[in-house]
Coordinates of C-alpha atoms in Angstrom, one line a residue:
M1 CA 4.6 -24.3 16.2
Q2 CA 8.3 -23.9 15.8
A3 CA 8.2 -25.2 12.3
R4 CA 5.3 -22.9 11.5
L5 CA 7.1 -19.9 12.7
S6 CA 10.2 -20.9 10.8
T7 CA 8.2 -21.1 7.6
M8 CA 6.4 -17.8 8.3
F9 CA 9.6 -15.8 8.7
Q10 CA 11.8 -17.8 6.3
S11 CA 12.9 -14.8 4.3
L12 CA 14.4 -13.2 7.4
Q13 CA 17.1 -15.9 7.2
V14 CA 18.5 -14.0 4.1
R15 CA 20.9 -11.3 5.4
N16 CA 20.1 -8.7 2.7
Y17 CA 16.4 -9.1 3.2
R18 CA 16.8 -8.9 7.0
L19 CA 18.6 -5.5 6.6
F20 CA 16.0 -4.3 4.2
A21 CA 13.0 -5.3 6.4
T22 CA 14.7 -3.8 9.6
G23 CA 15.4 -0.5 7.9
Q24 CA 11.8 -0.3 6.5
L25 CA 10.3 -1.1 9.9
I26 CA 12.2 1.7 11.6
K27 CA 11.4 4.2 8.9
L28 CA 7.7 3.2 8.6
L29 CA 7.2 3.7 12.4
G30 CA 8.2 7.4 11.8
V31 CA 6.2 7.6 8.6
W32 CA 3.0 6.5 10.2
M33 CA 3.5 8.8 13.2
M34 CA 4.1 11.6 10.7
Y35 CA 0.9 10.9 8.7
I36 CA -1.2 11.2 11.9
A37 CA 0.7 14.4 12.9
Q38 CA 0.3 15.8 9.4
D39 CA -3.4 15.2 9.3
W40 CA -3.9 16.7 12.7
L41 CA -1.8 19.7 11.8
V42 CA -3.8 20.3 8.6
L43 CA -7.1 20.1 10.6
D44 CA -5.7 22.7 13.1
L45 CA -4.4 25.0 10.3
S46 CA -7.6 24.8 8.2
D47 CA -10.3 25.0 10.8
N48 CA -11.2 21.3 10.6
S49 CA -11.6 21.2 6.8
A50 CA -11.9 17.7 5.3
T51 CA -11.4 19.3 1.9
A52 CA -8.0 20.5 3.0
L53 CA -7.2 16.9 4.1
G54 CA -8.2 15.8 0.6
V55 CA -6.0 18.4 -1.1
V56 CA -3.0 17.2 1.0
T57 CA -3.6 13.6 0.1
A58 CA -4.0 14.5 -3.6
L59 CA -0.8 16.5 -3.6
Q60 CA 1.0 13.6 -1.9
F61 CA 0.0 11.1 -4.5
T62 CA -0.1 13.3 -7.7
P63 CA 3.7 12.6 -8.3
V64 CA 2.9 8.9 -8.1
L65 CA 0.3 9.5 -10.9
L66 CA 2.8 11.4 -13.0
L67 CA 6.2 9.9 -12.3
T68 CA 5.7 6.2 -11.3
L69 CA 5.8 4.7 -14.8
I70 CA 9.1 6.6 -15.5
S71 CA 10.4 5.2 -12.2
G72 CA 9.5 1.7 -13.3
R73 CA 11.5 2.2 -16.5
L74 CA 14.5 3.3 -14.4
A75 CA 14.2 0.2 -12.3
D76 CA 14.4 -2.0 -15.4
R77 CA 17.5 0.0 -16.6
Y78 CA 19.6 0.8 -13.6
D79 CA 20.8 -0.5 -10.2
K80 CA 17.7 -0.7 -8.0
R81 CA 19.8 -0.5 -4.8
I82 CA 21.3 2.9 -5.8
L83 CA 17.9 4.2 -6.9
L84 CA 16.5 3.1 -3.5
F85 CA 19.3 5.0 -1.6
A86 CA 18.7 8.2 -3.6
A87 CA 14.9 8.2 -3.0
N88 CA 15.3 7.5 0.7
A89 CA 17.9 10.3 1.0
L90 CA 15.5 12.8 -0.5
W91 CA 12.8 11.7 2.0
T92 CA 15.2 12.3 4.9
V93 CA 16.1 15.8 3.7
L94 CA 12.4 16.7 3.3
A95 CA 11.3 15.3 6.6
L96 CA 14.1 17.2 8.4
G97 CA 13.1 20.5 6.7
M98 CA 9.4 20.0 7.6
S99 CA 10.3 19.2 11.2
L100 CA 12.2 22.4 11.6
L101 CA 9.3 24.5 10.3
V102 CA 6.9 22.8 12.7
L103 CA 9.2 23.0 15.7
T104 CA 9.9 26.7 15.1
G105 CA 6.2 27.5 14.8
L106 CA 6.7 29.0 11.3
V107 CA 4.6 26.4 9.5
E108 CA 1.6 27.5 7.4
I109 CA -0.9 25.4 5.5
W110 CA 0.9 26.0 2.2
H111 CA 4.1 24.6 3.7
V112 CA 2.2 21.3 4.4
F113 CA 0.9 21.3 0.8
A114 CA 4.4 21.8 -0.6
F115 CA 5.9 19.2 1.7
A116 CA 3.2 16.6 0.7
L117 CA 3.9 17.3 -3.0
L118 CA 7.7 16.9 -2.7
L119 CA 7.3 13.8 -0.5
G120 CA 5.2 12.4 -3.2
V121 CA 8.1 12.8 -5.7
A122 CA 10.3 10.7 -3.3
N123 CA 7.6 8.1 -3.0
A124 CA 7.0 8.0 -6.8
V125 CA 10.6 6.9 -7.3
E126 CA 11.1 4.8 -4.1
T127 CA 7.9 2.6 -4.1
P128 CA 8.1 0.8 -7.5
V129 CA 11.8 0.4 -7.2
R130 CA 11.3 -1.1 -3.7
Q131 CA 8.6 -3.4 -5.0
A132 CA 10.8 -4.7 -7.8
F133 CA 13.9 -4.9 -5.6
V134 CA 12.4 -7.6 -3.3
S135 CA 12.9 -10.3 -5.9
E136 CA 16.6 -9.5 -6.0
L137 CA 16.9 -9.8 -2.2
V138 CA 15.4 -13.3 -1.9
G139 CA 14.9 -14.8 -5.3
V140 CA 11.7 -16.1 -6.9
S141 CA 11.2 -19.1 -4.6
L142 CA 10.9 -17.0 -1.4
L143 CA 9.2 -14.1 -3.1
P144 CA 5.6 -14.8 -1.9
N145 CA 6.9 -15.1 1.7
A146 CA 9.0 -11.9 1.4
L147 CA 6.0 -9.9 0.0
S148 CA 3.8 -11.1 2.8
L149 CA 6.5 -10.1 5.4
N150 CA 6.7 -6.7 3.7
A151 CA 3.0 -6.2 4.3
A152 CA 3.5 -7.4 7.9
V153 CA 6.3 -4.9 8.5
F154 CA 4.2 -2.2 7.0
N155 CA 1.2 -3.0 9.1
S156 CA 3.3 -3.6 12.3
A157 CA 4.4 0.0 11.9
R158 CA 0.9 1.0 11.1
I159 CA -0.3 -0.5 14.5
V160 CA 2.4 1.0 16.7
G161 CA 2.9 4.3 14.8
P162 CA -0.6 5.8 15.1
A163 CA -0.9 4.8 18.7
L164 CA 2.5 6.4 19.5
A165 CA 1.6 9.5 17.5
G166 CA -1.7 10.0 19.3
L167 CA 0.1 9.8 22.7
A168 CA 3.0 12.0 21.5
I169 CA 0.7 14.7 20.0
A170 CA -1.3 14.8 23.2
A171 CA 1.9 15.1 25.3
F172 CA 4.3 17.1 23.1
D173 CA 2.3 18.4 20.1
V174 CA 3.1 17.6 16.5
G175 CA 6.7 19.0 16.2
P176 CA 8.6 16.2 17.9
V177 CA 6.7 13.7 15.8
F178 CA 8.0 15.2 12.6
L179 CA 11.5 15.2 14.0
F180 CA 11.3 11.5 14.9
T181 CA 10.2 10.8 11.3
A182 CA 13.3 12.6 10.0
L183 CA 15.6 10.6 12.3
S184 CA 14.0 7.3 11.7
S185 CA 14.3 7.6 7.9
I186 CA 18.1 7.4 8.2
A187 CA 17.8 3.6 9.0
P188 CA 17.1 2.4 5.5
L189 CA 20.0 4.5 4.1
V190 CA 22.4 2.8 6.5
N191 CA 21.1 -0.7 5.8
V192 CA 21.1 -0.3 2.0
V193 CA 24.8 0.5 2.2
R194 CA 25.4 -2.5 4.4
M195 CA 23.9 -5.0 1.9
R196 CA 26.2 -7.4 0.1
T197 CA 25.8 -6.9 -3.6
S198 CA 27.3 -10.3 -4.3
E199 CA 24.4 -12.0 -2.6
L200 CA 21.7 -10.3 -4.7
H201 CA 19.6 -12.5 -7.0
R202 CA 20.0 -10.5 -10.2
E203 CA 21.5 -10.7 -13.6
A204 CA 24.1 -8.3 -14.9
L205 CA 22.6 -5.1 -16.3
P206 CA 22.3 -5.3 -20.2
P207 CA 24.4 -3.0 -22.4
R208 CA 23.4 0.6 -22.4
D209 CA 21.8 0.5 -25.9
E210 CA 19.6 -2.4 -24.8
R211 CA 18.6 -0.7 -21.6
A212 CA 17.5 2.3 -23.7
E213 CA 14.8 0.0 -25.3
A214 CA 13.1 -0.5 -21.9
R215 CA 10.2 1.7 -22.9
V216 CA 7.2 2.5 -20.7
V217 CA 4.7 1.9 -23.5
D218 CA 6.1 -1.7 -23.9
G219 CA 5.2 -2.4 -20.3
L220 CA 1.7 -1.0 -20.8
R221 CA 1.2 -3.2 -23.9
Y222 CA 2.5 -6.2 -22.0
V223 CA -0.1 -5.8 -19.2
W224 CA -2.9 -5.1 -21.7
R225 CA -2.3 -8.4 -23.4
R226 CA -2.4 -10.3 -20.1
S227 CA -5.9 -10.4 -18.7
D228 CA -4.6 -12.3 -15.6
L229 CA -2.5 -9.1 -14.8
L230 CA -5.1 -6.6 -16.0
L231 CA -8.0 -7.8 -13.9
P232 CA -6.4 -7.4 -10.5
M233 CA -5.0 -4.0 -11.5
V234 CA -8.5 -2.7 -12.6
I235 CA -10.1 -3.8 -9.4
M236 CA -7.3 -2.3 -7.4
S237 CA -7.6 1.0 -9.2
V238 CA -11.3 1.4 -8.3
I239 CA -11.0 0.2 -4.7
G240 CA -7.9 2.2 -4.2
M241 CA -9.6 5.4 -5.4
S242 CA -13.0 4.9 -3.7
L243 CA -12.3 3.0 -0.5
F244 CA -8.6 3.1 0.4
N245 CA -8.8 6.6 1.7
F246 CA -8.9 5.8 5.4
Q247 CA -6.0 8.2 6.2
L248 CA -8.4 11.0 5.2
T249 CA -11.8 9.6 6.2
L250 CA -10.9 8.2 9.6
A251 CA -9.4 11.6 10.7
A252 CA -12.6 13.3 9.6
L253 CA -14.8 10.6 11.2
A254 CA -13.0 10.9 14.6
K255 CA -12.9 14.6 14.8
T256 CA -16.2 15.7 13.1
V257 CA -18.6 12.8 13.7
F258 CA -17.6 11.4 17.1
N259 CA -15.9 14.6 18.4
T260 CA -12.8 12.8 19.7
G261 CA -9.2 13.7 20.1
A262 CA -5.9 12.6 18.5
A263 CA -5.5 9.6 20.7
S264 CA -9.0 8.3 19.6
F265 CA -8.1 8.9 16.0
G266 CA -5.0 6.9 16.6
L267 CA -7.1 4.0 17.9
F268 CA -9.1 4.0 14.6
S269 CA -5.9 3.6 12.7
T270 CA -4.6 1.0 15.1
A271 CA -7.7 -1.1 14.8
L272 CA -7.5 -1.0 11.0
A273 CA -3.8 -1.9 11.2
V274 CA -4.3 -4.8 13.7
G275 CA -6.6 -6.5 11.1
A276 CA -4.2 -5.6 8.3
L277 CA -1.3 -7.3 10.2
G278 CA -3.4 -10.4 10.4
G279 CA -4.1 -10.2 6.7
A280 CA -0.4 -9.9 5.9
L281 CA 0.7 -12.8 8.2
S282 CA -2.0 -15.0 6.8
G283 CA -0.3 -15.0 3.4
T284 CA 3.3 -15.8 4.7
G285 CA 2.8 -19.5 4.1
R286 CA 1.8 -19.1 0.5
R287 CA 4.3 -20.6 -2.0
S288 CA 2.5 -20.4 -5.3
R289 CA 0.6 -17.8 -7.3
P290 CA -2.8 -16.9 -5.8
S291 CA -5.8 -17.8 -7.9
V292 CA -8.1 -15.2 -9.5
W293 CA -10.9 -16.5 -7.3
L294 CA -8.9 -15.8 -4.1
V295 CA -8.3 -12.2 -5.3
L296 CA -12.0 -11.7 -6.2
G297 CA -13.3 -13.2 -2.9
A298 CA -11.0 -11.0 -0.9
A299 CA -12.0 -7.9 -2.8
I300 CA -15.7 -8.6 -2.2
A301 CA -15.1 -9.1 1.6
C302 CA -13.0 -6.0 1.8
A303 CA -15.7 -3.9 0.1
T304 CA -18.4 -5.4 2.3
F305 CA -16.7 -4.6 5.6
G306 CA -15.7 -1.2 4.4
T307 CA -19.3 -0.3 3.6
L308 CA -20.3 -1.5 7.1
V309 CA -17.7 0.8 8.7
G310 CA -19.3 3.8 7.0
L311 CA -22.8 2.8 8.2
A312 CA -21.8 2.0 11.8
P313 CA -23.6 4.4 14.2
T314 CA -21.3 4.2 17.3
Y315 CA -17.6 4.8 17.9
W316 CA -16.9 1.3 19.3
L317 CA -18.7 -0.5 16.5
V318 CA -16.5 1.4 14.1
V319 CA -13.4 0.2 16.0
A320 CA -14.7 -3.4 15.9
L321 CA -15.5 -3.3 12.2
L322 CA -12.1 -1.8 11.3
V323 CA -10.3 -5.0 12.3
P324 CA -11.9 -7.3 9.7
T325 CA -11.8 -4.4 7.2
G326 CA -8.1 -4.1 7.7
F327 CA -7.7 -7.8 7.4
F328 CA -9.4 -8.2 4.0
M329 CA -8.0 -4.9 2.8
V330 CA -4.4 -6.2 3.1
F331 CA -5.3 -9.8 2.2
F332 CA -6.8 -8.6 -1.0
A333 CA -4.0 -6.2 -1.8
Q334 CA -1.3 -8.8 -1.0
A335 CA -3.0 -11.6 -3.0
A336 CA -3.4 -9.2 -6.0
N337 CA 0.2 -8.1 -5.7
Q338 CA 1.5 -11.6 -5.6
R339 CA -0.7 -12.6 -8.5
V340 CA 0.9 -9.8 -10.5
Q341 CA 4.5 -10.3 -9.3
L342 CA 4.5 -14.1 -9.8
G343 CA 3.0 -13.8 -13.3
V344 CA 5.4 -11.2 -14.8
D345 CA 8.5 -11.8 -16.8
A346 CA 11.7 -10.5 -15.1
A347 CA 12.5 -8.1 -18.0
F348 CA 9.2 -6.3 -17.4
R349 CA 9.1 -6.5 -13.6
G350 CA 10.1 -2.8 -12.9
R351 CA 7.6 -1.4 -15.4
V352 CA 4.7 -3.7 -14.4
M353 CA 5.2 -3.0 -10.7
A354 CA 5.3 0.7 -11.4
L355 CA 1.9 0.3 -13.1
W356 CA 0.8 -1.6 -10.0
V357 CA 1.9 1.2 -7.7
L358 CA 0.2 3.7 -10.1
V359 CA -3.2 1.9 -9.7
F360 CA -2.7 1.3 -6.0
L361 CA -1.6 4.8 -5.0
G362 CA -1.8 7.0 -8.1
T363 CA -5.6 7.1 -8.1
N364 CA -5.6 9.1 -4.8
P365 CA -5.2 12.5 -6.6
V366 CA -8.5 11.8 -8.2
G367 CA -10.3 10.1 -5.4
A368 CA -9.0 12.1 -2.3
P369 CA -10.5 15.5 -3.2
L370 CA -13.8 13.9 -4.2
I371 CA -13.9 11.8 -1.0
G372 CA -12.9 14.9 1.0
W373 CA -15.8 16.9 -0.6
V374 CA -18.3 14.1 0.1
A375 CA -17.1 13.9 3.7
E376 CA -17.5 17.7 4.2
T377 CA -20.8 17.8 2.4
F378 CA -22.6 14.6 3.5
G379 CA -20.4 13.4 6.4
A380 CA -17.4 11.2 6.8
G381 CA -19.5 8.1 7.3
A382 CA -21.2 8.7 3.9
A383 CA -17.8 9.1 2.2
I384 CA -16.8 5.7 3.5
W385 CA -20.0 3.7 2.7
I386 CA -20.4 5.3 -0.7
G387 CA -16.8 4.2 -1.5
G388 CA -17.5 0.8 -0.2
L389 CA -20.6 0.3 -2.4
I390 CA -18.6 1.4 -5.5
S391 CA -15.9 -1.1 -4.6
L392 CA -18.4 -3.9 -4.0
A393 CA -20.1 -3.2 -7.3
T394 CA -16.8 -3.3 -9.1
A395 CA -15.7 -6.6 -7.5
L396 CA -19.0 -8.3 -8.3
L397 CA -18.8 -7.1 -11.9
A398 CA -15.3 -8.5 -12.1
L399 CA -16.5 -11.8 -10.6
T400 CA -19.3 -12.0 -13.2
W401 CA -16.9 -11.3 -16.1
Q402 CA -14.4 -14.0 -14.8
L403 CA -17.2 -16.6 -14.4
R404 CA -18.5 -16.0 -17.9
R405 CA -15.0 -16.0 -19.4
S406 CA -13.9 -19.2 -17.7
G407 CA -17.3 -21.0 -17.9
A408 CA -17.2 -21.6 -14.1
R409 CA -19.9 -21.5 -11.5
I410 CA -20.1 -20.6 -7.8
R411 CA -21.4 -23.2 -5.5
F412 CA -22.2 -23.1 -1.8
R413 CA -21.5 -26.0 0.5
V414 CA -22.9 -26.3 4.1
L415 CA -21.0 -29.3 5.4
P416 CA -18.5 -30.0 6.8
M417 CA -18.1 -26.2 7.0
P418 CA -20.1 -23.5 5.1
R419 CA -18.1 -22.1 2.2
F420 CA -18.3 -20.9 -1.4
Y421 CA -16.3 -22.7 -4.0
V422 CA -15.9 -22.6 -7.8
T423 CA -16.6 -25.5 -10.1
Q424 CA -15.9 -25.8 -13.9
T425 CA -19.0 -26.5 -16.0
E426 CA -19.0 -29.4 -18.4
S427 CA -18.3 -28.5 -22.0

């Protein structure tokens, strides 16, 4: 057990990564509390409008759609550590301003819209830079473990944050939650400054004229020529747009379908995050690039359980189904992320990871308003199961394409344990 735990948390032995992960955990606790408080505030200010929730989500992710590829170019040209500090500093200023508006009672719905949009700008810069920066913290050999621990940190905060937010909103209202978010976002700023640049795994930046050649279009062409990178990105773009809208749909499901309060909404998010944490930790022992079959299988499982969540007729059945949904959601996303990161050349890492962030988060401006409209018109449950069926169809089509392309076949084995496996056909 000791050896297993040592392997699972191996990246934490690296000081720079330990500082990075600690700062992210503290910040993300506040971020997840803020997301719950923001959704609840929007519902209060808009008379329980799911469409308003969709608009906020769209505004929050529109800058990701517009700016992420440019941010990836910056990550390939300039010091990622400095870019990360600047993006986190902007987040801190925005969170502090929003908390003052809420605490003073001056907040209006358009303030929340503007805050979401500006917050999206900070995220559009920070997320691809942070994704590309991990390889500099630990090196390629520990990269799969570090990426899995990143997901574990994210989902640990996702477990604790919503639960704390539900209790805090019930006890103190939403204002103190926003203030805690502002204060917690200082942690990554301090820890980025404390990092030892001499211990980073990176080459010296190329001359300025060579850095100017790091064009966005070259990164797009690079991915287009690589089907092993393109396939997981296409699947992620569809699933991210149609199913990964639980921030919106679970709030509407809790308040409009089951008529519950903030604490019960927090339980939905916590159940999803408990499974997600398990999915993240299950990949910490991985040391090589995940196969395409692992990615496809995880996508099918994620879509299947997501569909069942939308069809569940009772509150506690939804809670139960959210655990495996969260598990396969993160297991799929992490396996796809690792397949991309471990297959890309270092010179293109920033731009490719920016494209990954674009398909992972940037599809929300398109999907969120549509999902919000479906939730308001046909019910929050319908918005979830329709998105699940779209995701399942996409994953099955991708599996069919990969099988035909590779000449492989799927087999089913009963003993010693029932399982599907892939075999290569004889030529």
